[in-house]
């Protein structure tokens, strides 16, 4: 490969990478600020989604451009090559967006001493949709999962838990607004947390309000809530 061709390849790849960075910036904003705020990014799927975006948007597309682009080809062939690369990248990026959006937390449901995220698939199993829970508030909404009130509800809880692996706190028919049930939410001791995680003692000390456990899909953290149930802050404690 001569120097002139390499120079043109690098230029084309740089242009492609710049455009990809702009798209990635929009995706990153959605993931960090809207879909996976706070500790959700680190321990409940946000970082895994970003890795998909990096692989597709910042690696796959520019790499294909570097491999395929050749200024000595006829212009029509160059346009065809770049169009095919764009189609492949757009298709992969759309799949990545769908995958990340599909598993984003729609609700954070409290039960058994901890919050857990509720995703679209878990609602679909219950024949519910994101629109059906909008009355509780904007996503991801904080929810309290109450105890079953009668035998029929207890049977439903047992069926979902045994057949679908869905814990009681994620069952919509048991949901109540968190604001009405803050007295029933178990608070963690800041002193106990500082002893267990001495390297995070300063960060724990800075957390305001009531500290409540959050059990993520990829780690464990703590959420800081106001007396009225507003999410004030959060801290990741462990990842896996």
PDB file of C-alpha atoms in Angstrom:
ATOM      1  CA  UNK A   1       0.000   0.000   0.000  1.00  0.00           C
ATOM      2  CA  UNK A   2       1.539   3.315  -1.069  1.00  0.00           C
ATOM      3  CA  UNK A   3       1.563   6.438   1.082  1.00  0.00           C
ATOM      4  CA  UNK A   4      -1.062   8.308  -0.973  1.00  0.00           C
ATOM      5  CA  UNK A   5      -3.633   5.510  -0.682  1.00  0.00           C
ATOM      6  CA  UNK A   6      -2.937   5.134   3.048  1.00  0.00           C
ATOM      7  CA  UNK A   7      -3.390   8.884   3.514  1.00  0.00           C
ATOM      8  CA  UNK A   8      -6.767   8.834   1.750  1.00  0.00           C
ATOM      9  CA  UNK A   9      -7.847   5.763   3.735  1.00  0.00           C
ATOM     10  CA  UNK A  10      -6.977   7.497   7.009  1.00  0.00           C
ATOM     11  CA  UNK A  11      -8.819  10.652   5.919  1.00  0.00           C
ATOM     12  CA  UNK A  12     -11.969   8.718   4.991  1.00  0.00           C
ATOM     13  CA  UNK A  13     -11.775   6.731   8.225  1.00  0.00           C
ATOM     14  CA  UNK A  14     -11.326   9.935  10.232  1.00  0.00           C
ATOM     15  CA  UNK A  15     -14.412  11.505   8.648  1.00  0.00           C
ATOM     16  CA  UNK A  16     -16.413   8.355   9.325  1.00  0.00           C
ATOM     17  CA  UNK A  17     -15.159   8.240  12.921  1.00  0.00           C
ATOM     18  CA  UNK A  18     -16.130  11.891  13.475  1.00  0.00           C
ATOM     19  CA  UNK A  19     -19.675  11.223  12.281  1.00  0.00           C
ATOM     20  CA  UNK A  20     -19.799   8.078  14.405  1.00  0.00           C
ATOM     21  CA  UNK A  21     -18.679  10.032  17.477  1.00  0.00           C
ATOM     22  CA  UNK A  22     -21.566  12.458  16.990  1.00  0.00           C
ATOM     23  CA  UNK A  23     -24.057   9.583  16.861  1.00  0.00           C
ATOM     24  CA  UNK A  24     -22.373   7.939  19.855  1.00  0.00           C
ATOM     25  CA  UNK A  25     -22.620  11.164  21.871  1.00  0.00           C
ATOM     26  CA  UNK A  26     -26.404  11.233  21.365  1.00  0.00           C
ATOM     27  CA  UNK A  27     -26.675   7.558  22.317  1.00  0.00           C
ATOM     28  CA  UNK A  28     -24.502   8.072  25.392  1.00  0.00           C
ATOM     29  CA  UNK A  29     -26.675  10.962  26.554  1.00  0.00           C
ATOM     30  CA  UNK A  30     -29.822   8.845  26.244  1.00  0.00           C
ATOM     31  CA  UNK A  31     -28.222   5.966  28.137  1.00  0.00           C
ATOM     32  CA  UNK A  32     -26.686   8.057  30.927  1.00  0.00           C
ATOM     33  CA  UNK A  33     -29.383  10.661  31.483  1.00  0.00           C
ATOM     34  CA  UNK A  34     -32.637   9.009  30.450  1.00  0.00           C
ATOM     35  CA  UNK A  35     -32.514   5.212  30.240  1.00  0.00           C
ATOM     36  CA  UNK A  36     -29.937   4.326  32.927  1.00  0.00           C
ATOM     37  CA  UNK A  37     -29.527   7.244  35.368  1.00  0.00           C
ATOM     38  CA  UNK A  38     -27.328   7.050  38.454  1.00  0.00           C
ATOM     39  CA  UNK A  39     -26.070   3.644  39.528  1.00  0.00           C
ATOM     40  CA  UNK A  40     -28.239   1.931  36.883  1.00  0.00           C
ATOM     41  CA  UNK A  41     -25.560   2.701  34.304  1.00  0.00           C
ATOM     42  CA  UNK A  42     -22.854   0.866  36.226  1.00  0.00           C
ATOM     43  CA  UNK A  43     -24.690  -2.149  37.645  1.00  0.00           C
ATOM     44  CA  UNK A  44     -27.948  -2.600  35.753  1.00  0.00           C
ATOM     45  CA  UNK A  45     -27.125  -2.745  32.058  1.00  0.00           C
ATOM     46  CA  UNK A  46     -26.076   0.739  30.959  1.00  0.00           C
ATOM     47  CA  UNK A  47     -22.373  -0.017  30.617  1.00  0.00           C
ATOM     48  CA  UNK A  48     -23.166  -3.238  28.765  1.00  0.00           C
ATOM     49  CA  UNK A  49     -25.226  -1.170  26.329  1.00  0.00           C
ATOM     50  CA  UNK A  50     -22.419   1.336  25.831  1.00  0.00           C
ATOM     51  CA  UNK A  51     -20.041  -1.493  24.959  1.00  0.00           C
ATOM     52  CA  UNK A  52     -22.436  -2.564  22.198  1.00  0.00           C
ATOM     53  CA  UNK A  53     -22.512   1.004  20.878  1.00  0.00           C
ATOM     54  CA  UNK A  54     -18.720   1.296  20.968  1.00  0.00           C
ATOM     55  CA  UNK A  55     -18.282  -1.965  19.077  1.00  0.00           C
ATOM     56  CA  UNK A  56     -20.826  -1.033  16.407  1.00  0.00           C
ATOM     57  CA  UNK A  57     -20.458   2.721  16.087  1.00  0.00           C
ATOM     58  CA  UNK A  58     -16.812   3.474  16.858  1.00  0.00           C
ATOM     59  CA  UNK A  59     -15.102   0.262  15.737  1.00  0.00           C
ATOM     60  CA  UNK A  60     -17.103  -1.653  13.124  1.00  0.00           C
ATOM     61  CA  UNK A  61     -18.040   1.206  10.777  1.00  0.00           C
ATOM     62  CA  UNK A  62     -14.707   3.082  10.688  1.00  0.00           C
ATOM     63  CA  UNK A  63     -12.784  -0.207  10.404  1.00  0.00           C
ATOM     64  CA  UNK A  64     -14.843  -1.272   7.393  1.00  0.00           C
ATOM     65  CA  UNK A  65     -14.231   2.129   5.808  1.00  0.00           C
ATOM     66  CA  UNK A  66     -10.467   1.792   6.307  1.00  0.00           C
ATOM     67  CA  UNK A  67     -10.447  -1.713   4.815  1.00  0.00           C
ATOM     68  CA  UNK A  68     -12.718  -1.045   1.831  1.00  0.00           C
ATOM     69  CA  UNK A  69     -12.010   2.571   0.848  1.00  0.00           C
ATOM     70  CA  UNK A  70      -9.636   2.927  -2.086  1.00  0.00           C
ATOM     71  CA  UNK A  71      -9.358   6.281  -3.925  1.00  0.00           C
ATOM     72  CA  UNK A  72      -8.126   4.525  -7.071  1.00  0.00           C
ATOM     73  CA  UNK A  73     -11.500   2.837  -7.564  1.00  0.00           C
ATOM     74  CA  UNK A  74     -14.116   4.415  -9.855  1.00  0.00           C
ATOM     75  CA  UNK A  75     -16.286   6.962  -8.038  1.00  0.00           C
ATOM     76  CA  UNK A  76     -19.394   4.869  -8.615  1.00  0.00           C
ATOM     77  CA  UNK A  77     -17.759   1.874  -6.943  1.00  0.00           C
ATOM     78  CA  UNK A  78     -16.554   4.016  -4.020  1.00  0.00           C
ATOM     79  CA  UNK A  79     -20.091   5.334  -3.480  1.00  0.00           C
ATOM     80  CA  UNK A  80     -21.467   1.786  -3.581  1.00  0.00           C
ATOM     81  CA  UNK A  81     -18.880   0.565  -1.055  1.00  0.00           C
ATOM     82  CA  UNK A  82     -19.576   3.422   1.350  1.00  0.00           C
ATOM     83  CA  UNK A  83     -23.338   3.011   0.953  1.00  0.00           C
ATOM     84  CA  UNK A  84     -23.095  -0.680   1.832  1.00  0.00           C
ATOM     85  CA  UNK A  85     -20.927   0.121   4.860  1.00  0.00           C
ATOM     86  CA  UNK A  86     -23.448   2.739   5.979  1.00  0.00           C
ATOM     87  CA  UNK A  87     -26.314   0.261   5.611  1.00  0.00           C
ATOM     88  CA  UNK A  88     -24.469  -2.384   7.639  1.00  0.00           C
ATOM     89  CA  UNK A  89     -23.611   0.111  10.367  1.00  0.00           C
ATOM     90  CA  UNK A  90     -27.110   1.612  10.513  1.00  0.00           C
ATOM     91  CA  UNK A  91     -28.672  -1.860  10.742  1.00  0.00           C
ATOM     92  CA  UNK A  92     -26.257  -2.890  13.501  1.00  0.00           C
ATOM     93  CA  UNK A  93     -26.751   0.415  15.318  1.00  0.00           C
ATOM     94  CA  UNK A  94     -30.549   0.117  15.164  1.00  0.00           C
ATOM     95  CA  UNK A  95     -30.293  -3.368  16.633  1.00  0.00           C
ATOM     96  CA  UNK A  96     -27.999  -2.030  19.362  1.00  0.00           C
ATOM     97  CA  UNK A  97     -30.439   0.790  20.184  1.00  0.00           C
ATOM     98  CA  UNK A  98     -33.310  -1.679  20.310  1.00  0.00           C
ATOM     99  CA  UNK A  99     -31.382  -4.103  22.538  1.00  0.00           C
ATOM    100  CA  UNK A 100     -30.331  -1.396  24.997  1.00  0.00           C
ATOM    101  CA  UNK A 101     -33.783   0.192  25.060  1.00  0.00           C
ATOM    102  CA  UNK A 102     -35.559  -3.150  25.459  1.00  0.00           C
ATOM    103  CA  UNK A 103     -33.721  -4.028  28.683  1.00  0.00           C
ATOM    104  CA  UNK A 104     -33.710  -0.549  30.242  1.00  0.00           C
ATOM    105  CA  UNK A 105     -35.296  -0.317  33.709  1.00  0.00           C
ATOM    106  CA  UNK A 106     -38.902   0.864  33.462  1.00  0.00           C
ATOM    107  CA  UNK A 107     -39.445   0.721  37.222  1.00  0.00           C
ATOM    108  CA  UNK A 108     -37.417   0.160  40.375  1.00  0.00           C
ATOM    109  CA  UNK A 109     -39.584  -1.997  42.607  1.00  0.00           C
ATOM    110  CA  UNK A 110     -38.951  -2.357  46.336  1.00  0.00           C
ATOM    111  CA  UNK A 111     -39.452  -5.648  48.119  1.00  0.00           C
ATOM    112  CA  UNK A 112     -37.611  -7.968  50.494  1.00  0.00           C
ATOM    113  CA  UNK A 113     -35.270  -5.193  51.624  1.00  0.00           C
ATOM    114  CA  UNK A 114     -34.052  -3.991  48.222  1.00  0.00           C
ATOM    115  CA  UNK A 115     -34.979  -2.270  44.992  1.00  0.00           C
ATOM    116  CA  UNK A 116     -34.728  -4.237  41.748  1.00  0.00           C
ATOM    117  CA  UNK A 117     -35.253  -3.068  38.191  1.00  0.00           C
ATOM    118  CA  UNK A 118     -38.272  -4.139  36.168  1.00  0.00           C
ATOM    119  CA  UNK A 119     -37.817  -4.424  32.393  1.00  0.00           C
ATOM    120  CA  UNK A 120     -40.244  -4.652  29.486  1.00  0.00           C
ATOM    121  CA  UNK A 121     -40.015  -8.442  29.184  1.00  0.00           C
ATOM    122  CA  UNK A 122     -41.129  -8.882  32.802  1.00  0.00           C
ATOM    123  CA  UNK A 123     -44.126  -6.657  32.130  1.00  0.00           C
ATOM    124  CA  UNK A 124     -44.975  -8.547  28.937  1.00  0.00           C
ATOM    125  CA  UNK A 125     -45.070 -11.840  30.860  1.00  0.00           C
ATOM    126  CA  UNK A 126     -47.722 -10.232  33.079  1.00  0.00           C
ATOM    127  CA  UNK A 127     -49.604  -8.988  29.989  1.00  0.00           C
ATOM    128  CA  UNK A 128     -48.674  -5.427  30.883  1.00  0.00           C
ATOM    129  CA  UNK A 129     -46.948  -2.722  28.848  1.00  0.00           C
ATOM    130  CA  UNK A 130     -44.908   0.385  29.725  1.00  0.00           C
ATOM    131  CA  UNK A 131     -48.038   2.455  29.057  1.00  0.00           C
ATOM    132  CA  UNK A 132     -49.914   0.482  31.714  1.00  0.00           C
ATOM    133  CA  UNK A 133     -47.590   1.695  34.481  1.00  0.00           C
ATOM    134  CA  UNK A 134     -47.334   5.341  33.404  1.00  0.00           C
ATOM    135  CA  UNK A 135     -49.842   6.326  36.099  1.00  0.00           C
ATOM    136  CA  UNK A 136     -47.134   5.595  38.700  1.00  0.00           C
ATOM    137  CA  UNK A 137     -44.823   8.229  37.202  1.00  0.00           C
ATOM    138  CA  UNK A 138     -42.070   8.709  34.610  1.00  0.00           C
ATOM    139  CA  UNK A 139     -39.610   5.903  33.915  1.00  0.00           C
ATOM    140  CA  UNK A 140     -37.763   4.590  35.840  1.00  0.00           C
ATOM    141  CA  UNK A 141     -40.414   5.047  38.520  1.00  0.00           C
ATOM    142  CA  UNK A 142     -39.866   3.982  42.139  1.00  0.00           C
ATOM    143  CA  UNK A 143     -42.479   1.463  43.280  1.00  0.00           C
ATOM    144  CA  UNK A 144     -43.389  -0.354  46.497  1.00  0.00           C
ATOM    145  CA  UNK A 145     -44.350  -4.025  46.212  1.00  0.00           C
ATOM    146  CA  UNK A 146     -46.824  -4.817  48.983  1.00  0.00           C
ATOM    147  CA  UNK A 147     -47.625  -8.212  50.505  1.00  0.00           C
ATOM    148  CA  UNK A 148     -50.449 -10.304  48.968  1.00  0.00           C
ATOM    149  CA  UNK A 149     -53.793  -9.354  50.503  1.00  0.00           C
ATOM    150  CA  UNK A 150     -55.642 -12.662  50.042  1.00  0.00           C
ATOM    151  CA  UNK A 151     -55.372 -16.258  48.884  1.00  0.00           C
ATOM    152  CA  UNK A 152     -55.939 -15.402  45.232  1.00  0.00           C
ATOM    153  CA  UNK A 153     -53.051 -12.927  45.217  1.00  0.00           C
ATOM    154  CA  UNK A 154     -50.834 -15.391  47.105  1.00  0.00           C
ATOM    155  CA  UNK A 155     -51.561 -18.032  44.466  1.00  0.00           C
ATOM    156  CA  UNK A 156     -50.666 -15.551  41.733  1.00  0.00           C
ATOM    157  CA  UNK A 157     -47.399 -14.695  43.472  1.00  0.00           C
ATOM    158  CA  UNK A 158     -46.482 -18.379  43.783  1.00  0.00           C
ATOM    159  CA  UNK A 159     -47.314 -19.063  40.132  1.00  0.00           C
ATOM    160  CA  UNK A 160     -45.238 -16.183  38.763  1.00  0.00           C
ATOM    161  CA  UNK A 161     -42.328 -17.012  41.051  1.00  0.00           C
ATOM    162  CA  UNK A 162     -42.261 -20.742  40.238  1.00  0.00           C
ATOM    163  CA  UNK A 163     -43.147 -20.630  36.543  1.00  0.00           C
ATOM    164  CA  UNK A 164     -41.577 -17.351  35.397  1.00  0.00           C
ATOM    165  CA  UNK A 165     -38.978 -16.573  38.077  1.00  0.00           C
ATOM    166  CA  UNK A 166     -40.525 -13.164  38.759  1.00  0.00           C
ATOM    167  CA  UNK A 167     -40.274 -12.118  42.432  1.00  0.00           C
ATOM    168  CA  UNK A 168     -43.322 -10.619  44.194  1.00  0.00           C
ATOM    169  CA  UNK A 169     -41.982  -7.045  44.175  1.00  0.00           C
ATOM    170  CA  UNK A 170     -42.049  -7.029  40.357  1.00  0.00           C
ATOM    171  CA  UNK A 171     -45.708  -8.051  40.084  1.00  0.00           C
ATOM    172  CA  UNK A 172     -47.779  -5.090  38.958  1.00  0.00           C
ATOM    173  CA  UNK A 173     -50.935  -6.192  40.793  1.00  0.00           C
ATOM    174  CA  UNK A 174     -49.044  -5.736  44.086  1.00  0.00           C
ATOM    175  CA  UNK A 175     -47.670  -2.293  43.274  1.00  0.00           C
ATOM    176  CA  UNK A 176     -48.380   0.803  45.316  1.00  0.00           C
ATOM    177  CA  UNK A 177     -46.802   4.283  45.195  1.00  0.00           C
ATOM    178  CA  UNK A 178     -43.546   4.372  47.119  1.00  0.00           C
ATOM    179  CA  UNK A 179     -44.480   7.742  48.618  1.00  0.00           C
ATOM    180  CA  UNK A 180     -47.309   6.073  50.573  1.00  0.00           C
ATOM    181  CA  UNK A 181     -45.078   3.337  51.980  1.00  0.00           C
ATOM    182  CA  UNK A 182     -41.772   4.915  52.973  1.00  0.00           C
ATOM    183  CA  UNK A 183     -42.243   3.782  56.589  1.00  0.00           C
ATOM    184  CA  UNK A 184     -42.096   0.164  55.391  1.00  0.00           C
ATOM    185  CA  UNK A 185     -38.850   0.657  53.465  1.00  0.00           C
ATOM    186  CA  UNK A 186     -35.877  -0.803  55.329  1.00  0.00           C
ATOM    187  CA  UNK A 187     -33.032   1.670  55.825  1.00  0.00           C
ATOM    188  CA  UNK A 188     -29.385   0.619  55.755  1.00  0.00           C
ATOM    189  CA  UNK A 189     -27.018   1.824  58.453  1.00  0.00           C
ATOM    190  CA  UNK A 190     -24.431   4.248  57.097  1.00  0.00           C
ATOM    191  CA  UNK A 191     -21.985   3.164  59.823  1.00  0.00           C
ATOM    192  CA  UNK A 192     -22.408  -0.505  58.922  1.00  0.00           C
ATOM    193  CA  UNK A 193     -21.881   0.276  55.237  1.00  0.00           C
ATOM    194  CA  UNK A 194     -18.707   2.241  56.015  1.00  0.00           C
ATOM    195  CA  UNK A 195     -17.348  -0.708  57.985  1.00  0.00           C
ATOM    196  CA  UNK A 196     -18.186  -3.117  55.163  1.00  0.00           C
ATOM    197  CA  UNK A 197     -16.827  -0.815  52.437  1.00  0.00           C
ATOM    198  CA  UNK A 198     -14.073   1.276  54.088  1.00  0.00           C
ATOM    199  CA  UNK A 199     -12.747   2.418  50.711  1.00  0.00           C
ATOM    200  CA  UNK A 200     -16.121   4.087  50.040  1.00  0.00           C
ATOM    201  CA  UNK A 201     -16.597   5.542  53.532  1.00  0.00           C
ATOM    202  CA  UNK A 202     -16.260   9.167  52.400  1.00  0.00           C
ATOM    203  CA  UNK A 203     -18.757   8.697  49.562  1.00  0.00           C
ATOM    204  CA  UNK A 204     -21.214   6.944  51.892  1.00  0.00           C
ATOM    205  CA  UNK A 205     -20.879   9.796  54.389  1.00  0.00           C
ATOM    206  CA  UNK A 206     -21.944  12.275  51.694  1.00  0.00           C
ATOM    207  CA  UNK A 207     -25.157  10.431  50.801  1.00  0.00           C
ATOM    208  CA  UNK A 208     -28.283  12.295  51.971  1.00  0.00           C
ATOM    209  CA  UNK A 209     -31.550  10.890  53.263  1.00  0.00           C
ATOM    210  CA  UNK A 210     -32.577   7.278  53.765  1.00  0.00           C
ATOM    211  CA  UNK A 211     -30.142   4.667  52.415  1.00  0.00           C
ATOM    212  CA  UNK A 212     -31.774   1.679  50.715  1.00  0.00           C
ATOM    213  CA  UNK A 213     -30.211  -1.348  49.042  1.00  0.00           C
ATOM    214  CA  UNK A 214     -30.372  -1.666  45.253  1.00  0.00           C
ATOM    215  CA  UNK A 215     -29.751  -5.096  43.753  1.00  0.00           C
ATOM    216  CA  UNK A 216     -28.703  -4.657  40.136  1.00  0.00           C
ATOM    217  CA  UNK A 217     -28.222  -7.218  37.414  1.00  0.00           C
ATOM    218  CA  UNK A 218     -24.459  -6.634  37.481  1.00  0.00           C
ATOM    219  CA  UNK A 219     -23.783  -5.464  41.024  1.00  0.00           C
ATOM    220  CA  UNK A 220     -25.039  -4.048  44.280  1.00  0.00           C
ATOM    221  CA  UNK A 221     -25.414  -0.464  45.390  1.00  0.00           C
ATOM    222  CA  UNK A 222     -27.279   1.906  47.639  1.00  0.00           C
ATOM    223  CA  UNK A 223     -29.917   4.515  46.831  1.00  0.00           C
ATOM    224  CA  UNK A 224     -30.454   7.664  48.884  1.00  0.00           C
ATOM    225  CA  UNK A 225     -34.127   8.607  49.219  1.00  0.00           C
ATOM    226  CA  UNK A 226     -35.917  11.572  50.738  1.00  0.00           C
ATOM    227  CA  UNK A 227     -38.639  11.110  53.367  1.00  0.00           C
ATOM    228  CA  UNK A 228     -41.222  11.418  50.601  1.00  0.00           C
ATOM    229  CA  UNK A 229     -39.560   8.739  48.450  1.00  0.00           C
ATOM    230  CA  UNK A 230     -37.712  10.973  45.999  1.00  0.00           C
ATOM    231  CA  UNK A 231     -34.491   9.524  44.555  1.00  0.00           C
ATOM    232  CA  UNK A 232     -31.749  11.914  45.694  1.00  0.00           C
ATOM    233  CA  UNK A 233     -28.488  10.104  44.975  1.00  0.00           C
ATOM    234  CA  UNK A 234     -26.904   6.674  44.620  1.00  0.00           C
ATOM    235  CA  UNK A 235     -23.614   4.846  45.016  1.00  0.00           C
ATOM    236  CA  UNK A 236     -22.231   1.660  43.493  1.00  0.00           C
ATOM    237  CA  UNK A 237     -20.724  -0.632  46.141  1.00  0.00           C
ATOM    238  CA  UNK A 238     -19.787  -3.787  44.224  1.00  0.00           C
ATOM    239  CA  UNK A 239     -19.869  -4.965  40.614  1.00  0.00           C
ATOM    240  CA  UNK A 240     -19.742  -8.440  39.098  1.00  0.00           C
TER     241      UNK A 240
END
